[in-house]
Amino acid sequence: MALERLEGQEVFQFLRPEQIMAISDVAEVIECRAGDTIYEKDTRADHFYVVLDGQVSLRLPGRSGVSLQVEELTKGAMFGSCVCFQLVGYSLNAQCTSDSRLLKIESATLKELMDSDLVLGYTIQTQISRIYFRRSIDTRKKLQSIVGELPRAPVRAEAGSSPRGSAREWGGGGGGRVGA
């Protein structure tokens, strides 16, 4: 694995050359075709990936083969098993949407490196946390946008109630005058 290839990735950009070499020794580049599945939801989460070239779609599978695209990842994006969380299974499906080259790192091996070099571990964990936090915020915004586009069901008031609810529902007890 070329040293420059790892140095150019956001998650590894703050590492020292010897730290990058340690990771380089346990990483491999894999070639995937458009349509190839990298992993499926609930399969054992053993690897951490970085997109070197191409595109990968992260999808939440639903019923009858229908799935919701959560994220479209491009060059430099990381995905897969987050070594800090020690996930049992992946939470989404990952599929190439174009011919792609991916950096594949075994999570257990990366965790061993992080545990043996605490500065390396802290630096990588900080980067992973920042990236996943940004992705979480972006995903929430997308979901809010989708929910905002859903048609609203008309609210039907029950007989004898006001649109704002009764005094009893608001804790008023019904004994006094409102607005006096």
mmCIF file of C-alpha atoms in Angstrom:
data_model
loop_
_atom_site.group_PDB
_atom_site.id
_atom_site.type_symbol
_atom_site.label_atom_id
_atom_site.label_comp_id
_atom_site.label_asym_id
_atom_site.label_seq_id
_atom_site.Cartn_x
_atom_site.Cartn_y
_atom_site.Cartn_z
ATOM 1 C CA MET A 1 0.000 0.000 0.000
ATOM 2 C CA ALA A 2 1.512 3.327 -1.052
ATOM 3 C CA LEU A 3 2.195 5.729 1.791
ATOM 4 C CA GLU A 4 0.716 8.660 -0.157
ATOM 5 C CA ARG A 5 -2.580 6.823 -0.621
ATOM 6 C CA LEU A 6 -3.189 6.664 3.127
ATOM 7 C CA GLU A 7 -1.864 10.165 3.839
ATOM 8 C CA GLY A 8 -4.408 11.596 1.417
ATOM 9 C CA GLN A 9 -7.392 10.219 3.336
ATOM 10 C CA GLU A 10 -9.153 12.514 5.821
ATOM 11 C CA VAL A 11 -9.220 9.968 8.624
ATOM 12 C CA PHE A 12 -5.427 9.447 8.422
ATOM 13 C CA GLN A 13 -4.195 12.925 7.445
ATOM 14 C CA PHE A 14 -2.940 13.876 10.930
ATOM 15 C CA LEU A 15 -0.850 10.763 11.479
ATOM 16 C CA ARG A 16 2.937 10.603 11.562
ATOM 17 C CA PRO A 17 4.673 8.665 8.736
ATOM 18 C CA GLU A 18 5.502 5.694 11.000
ATOM 19 C CA GLN A 19 1.841 5.484 12.082
ATOM 20 C CA ILE A 20 0.694 5.532 8.468
ATOM 21 C CA MET A 21 3.205 2.790 7.636
ATOM 22 C CA ALA A 22 1.796 0.614 10.454
ATOM 23 C CA ILE A 23 -1.711 0.955 9.021
ATOM 24 C CA SER A 24 -0.442 0.521 5.465
ATOM 25 C CA ASP A 25 0.938 -2.882 6.441
ATOM 26 C CA VAL A 26 -2.563 -4.141 7.360
ATOM 27 C CA ALA A 27 -4.557 -2.459 4.575
ATOM 28 C CA GLU A 28 -5.439 -3.763 1.138
ATOM 29 C CA VAL A 29 -6.908 -2.136 -1.948
ATOM 30 C CA ILE A 30 -9.905 -3.942 -3.416
ATOM 31 C CA GLU A 31 -11.533 -3.360 -6.807
ATOM 32 C CA CYS A 32 -15.335 -3.479 -7.014
ATOM 33 C CA ARG A 33 -17.681 -3.258 -9.982
ATOM 34 C CA ALA A 34 -20.843 -1.169 -10.100
ATOM 35 C CA GLY A 35 -23.581 -3.179 -8.375
ATOM 36 C CA ASP A 36 -21.201 -5.213 -6.184
ATOM 37 C CA THR A 37 -22.311 -5.564 -2.588
ATOM 38 C CA ILE A 38 -19.552 -4.782 -0.119
ATOM 39 C CA TYR A 39 -21.545 -5.924 2.897
ATOM 40 C CA GLU A 40 -25.146 -6.416 3.979
ATOM 41 C CA LYS A 41 -26.968 -5.234 7.088
ATOM 42 C CA ASP A 42 -26.491 -7.492 10.107
ATOM 43 C CA THR A 43 -23.504 -9.356 8.622
ATOM 44 C CA ARG A 44 -20.467 -9.498 10.880
ATOM 45 C CA ALA A 45 -18.802 -6.051 10.998
ATOM 46 C CA ASP A 46 -15.148 -6.961 10.476
ATOM 47 C CA HIS A 47 -13.808 -4.237 8.188
ATOM 48 C CA PHE A 48 -13.312 -0.512 7.929
ATOM 49 C CA TYR A 49 -13.304 0.993 4.403
ATOM 50 C CA VAL A 50 -12.210 4.183 2.678
ATOM 51 C CA VAL A 51 -13.363 5.055 -0.866
ATOM 52 C CA LEU A 52 -10.247 5.659 -2.999
ATOM 53 C CA ASP A 53 -12.167 6.059 -6.271
ATOM 54 C CA GLY A 54 -15.791 5.565 -7.276
ATOM 55 C CA GLN A 55 -19.039 5.697 -5.326
ATOM 56 C CA VAL A 56 -20.633 3.586 -2.614
ATOM 57 C CA SER A 57 -24.256 3.772 -1.522
ATOM 58 C CA LEU A 58 -25.196 3.095 2.099
ATOM 59 C CA ARG A 59 -28.756 1.831 2.177
ATOM 60 C CA LEU A 60 -31.263 0.852 4.842
ATOM 61 C CA PRO A 61 -33.037 -2.287 3.632
ATOM 62 C CA GLY A 62 -36.793 -2.496 3.939
ATOM 63 C CA ARG A 63 -39.515 -4.942 3.074
ATOM 64 C CA SER A 64 -39.811 -6.662 -0.304
ATOM 65 C CA GLY A 65 -36.329 -5.627 -1.443
ATOM 66 C CA VAL A 66 -37.055 -1.899 -1.189
ATOM 67 C CA SER A 67 -34.328 0.154 0.481
ATOM 68 C CA LEU A 68 -33.732 3.768 1.453
ATOM 69 C CA GLN A 69 -30.472 5.409 0.444
ATOM 70 C CA VAL A 70 -28.979 6.987 3.542
ATOM 71 C CA GLU A 71 -25.744 8.236 2.011
ATOM 72 C CA GLU A 72 -23.841 8.288 -1.275
ATOM 73 C CA LEU A 73 -20.120 8.156 -0.523
ATOM 74 C CA THR A 74 -17.378 9.380 -2.840
ATOM 75 C CA LYS A 75 -13.588 9.611 -2.829
ATOM 76 C CA GLY A 76 -12.140 9.930 0.666
ATOM 77 C CA ALA A 77 -15.264 8.832 2.562
ATOM 78 C CA MET A 78 -14.925 6.164 5.230
ATOM 79 C CA PHE A 79 -17.532 3.593 6.186
ATOM 80 C CA GLY A 80 -17.969 0.163 7.693
ATOM 81 C CA SER A 81 -17.083 -1.002 11.160
ATOM 82 C CA CYS A 82 -16.166 1.815 13.501
ATOM 83 C CA VAL A 83 -13.417 0.194 15.547
ATOM 84 C CA CYS A 84 -14.310 2.109 18.698
ATOM 85 C CA PHE A 85 -17.889 0.829 18.895
ATOM 86 C CA GLN A 86 -17.047 -2.858 18.403
ATOM 87 C CA LEU A 87 -20.202 -3.450 16.396
ATOM 88 C CA VAL A 88 -21.382 -7.014 15.967
ATOM 89 C CA GLY A 89 -23.086 -6.371 12.632
ATOM 90 C CA TYR A 90 -23.261 -3.621 10.034
ATOM 91 C CA SER A 91 -26.318 -1.371 10.384
ATOM 92 C CA LEU A 92 -26.764 -0.741 6.632
ATOM 93 C CA ASN A 93 -26.075 -2.320 3.263
ATOM 94 C CA ALA A 94 -23.083 -0.990 1.309
ATOM 95 C CA GLN A 95 -23.116 -1.306 -2.485
ATOM 96 C CA CYS A 96 -20.942 0.178 -5.214
ATOM 97 C CA THR A 97 -22.886 2.461 -7.533
ATOM 98 C CA SER A 98 -19.916 2.794 -9.907
ATOM 99 C CA ASP A 99 -16.697 0.879 -10.460
ATOM 100 C CA SER A 100 -14.709 1.607 -7.315
ATOM 101 C CA ARG A 101 -11.411 1.122 -5.550
ATOM 102 C CA LEU A 102 -11.641 0.785 -1.783
ATOM 103 C CA LEU A 103 -9.123 0.657 1.007
ATOM 104 C CA LYS A 104 -10.090 -2.280 3.230
ATOM 105 C CA ILE A 105 -8.710 -2.567 6.753
ATOM 106 C CA GLU A 106 -9.512 -5.339 9.198
ATOM 107 C CA SER A 107 -11.125 -3.668 12.220
ATOM 108 C CA ALA A 108 -9.529 -5.963 14.804
ATOM 109 C CA THR A 109 -6.053 -5.293 13.429
ATOM 110 C CA LEU A 110 -6.630 -1.537 13.348
ATOM 111 C CA LYS A 111 -7.897 -1.701 16.933
ATOM 112 C CA GLU A 112 -4.742 -3.585 17.992
ATOM 113 C CA LEU A 113 -2.608 -0.841 16.413
ATOM 114 C CA MET A 114 -4.677 1.837 18.137
ATOM 115 C CA ASP A 115 -4.386 0.057 21.506
ATOM 116 C CA SER A 116 -0.625 -0.412 21.180
ATOM 117 C CA ASP A 117 -0.012 3.238 20.201
ATOM 118 C CA LEU A 118 -2.342 5.415 22.246
ATOM 119 C CA VAL A 119 -1.441 8.589 20.336
ATOM 120 C CA LEU A 120 -2.310 6.823 17.085
ATOM 121 C CA GLY A 121 -5.509 5.478 18.651
ATOM 122 C CA TYR A 122 -6.594 8.855 19.982
ATOM 123 C CA THR A 123 -5.849 10.624 16.698
ATOM 124 C CA ILE A 124 -7.740 8.092 14.571
ATOM 125 C CA GLN A 125 -10.633 7.935 17.028
ATOM 126 C CA THR A 126 -10.949 11.725 17.056
ATOM 127 C CA GLN A 127 -11.071 11.800 13.247
ATOM 128 C CA ILE A 128 -13.581 8.943 13.057
ATOM 129 C CA SER A 129 -15.795 10.629 15.657
ATOM 130 C CA ARG A 130 -15.756 13.945 13.776
ATOM 131 C CA ILE A 131 -16.596 12.296 10.472
ATOM 132 C CA TYR A 132 -19.401 10.149 11.900
ATOM 133 C CA PHE A 133 -20.824 13.102 13.850
ATOM 134 C CA ARG A 134 -20.960 15.237 10.674
ATOM 135 C CA ARG A 135 -22.576 12.335 8.817
ATOM 136 C CA SER A 136 -25.132 11.932 11.604
ATOM 137 C CA ILE A 137 -26.093 15.612 11.410
ATOM 138 C CA ASP A 138 -26.339 15.500 7.604
ATOM 139 C CA THR A 139 -28.528 12.372 7.757
ATOM 140 C CA ARG A 140 -30.820 13.988 10.346
ATOM 141 C CA LYS A 141 -31.220 17.043 8.094
ATOM 142 C CA LYS A 142 -32.125 14.787 5.155
ATOM 143 C CA LEU A 143 -34.706 12.959 7.255
ATOM 144 C CA GLN A 144 -36.173 16.257 8.492
ATOM 145 C CA SER A 145 -36.492 17.364 4.880
ATOM 146 C CA ILE A 146 -38.279 14.134 3.942
ATOM 147 C CA VAL A 147 -40.653 14.390 6.911
ATOM 148 C CA GLY A 148 -41.329 18.041 6.074
ATOM 149 C CA GLU A 149 -42.554 16.990 2.621
ATOM 150 C CA LEU A 150 -45.036 14.407 3.909
ATOM 151 C CA PRO A 151 -48.695 15.418 3.634
ATOM 152 C CA ARG A 152 -50.204 16.396 6.939
ATOM 153 C CA ALA A 153 -53.275 14.551 8.103
ATOM 154 C CA PRO A 154 -56.116 16.856 9.145
ATOM 155 C CA VAL A 155 -56.541 17.132 12.900
ATOM 156 C CA ARG A 156 -60.075 16.263 13.943
ATOM 157 C CA ALA A 157 -61.360 17.633 17.224
ATOM 158 C CA GLU A 158 -63.520 15.400 19.367
ATOM 159 C CA ALA A 159 -67.079 16.520 20.097
ATOM 160 C CA GLY A 160 -67.164 19.160 22.822
ATOM 161 C CA SER A 161 -63.454 19.985 22.716
ATOM 162 C CA SER A 162 -61.727 23.076 21.491
ATOM 163 C CA PRO A 163 -58.867 22.984 18.986
ATOM 164 C CA ARG A 164 -56.473 23.811 21.834
ATOM 165 C CA GLY A 165 -57.860 21.137 24.167
ATOM 166 C CA SER A 166 -60.003 21.407 27.274
ATOM 167 C CA ALA A 167 -58.971 23.110 30.484
ATOM 168 C CA ARG A 168 -58.821 19.688 32.120
ATOM 169 C CA GLU A 169 -56.308 18.480 29.487
ATOM 170 C CA TRP A 170 -54.153 21.521 30.257
ATOM 171 C CA GLY A 171 -54.426 20.996 34.001
ATOM 172 C CA GLY A 172 -56.884 23.823 34.551
ATOM 173 C CA GLY A 173 -59.504 21.769 36.397
ATOM 174 C CA GLY A 174 -62.352 23.788 34.863
ATOM 175 C CA GLY A 175 -63.189 25.888 37.966
ATOM 176 C CA GLY A 176 -62.140 29.376 36.945
ATOM 177 C CA ARG A 177 -62.736 31.794 34.131
ATOM 178 C CA VAL A 178 -60.250 31.851 31.311
ATOM 179 C CA GLY A 179 -58.987 35.242 30.151
ATOM 180 C CA ALA A 180 -60.412 37.203 33.068
#
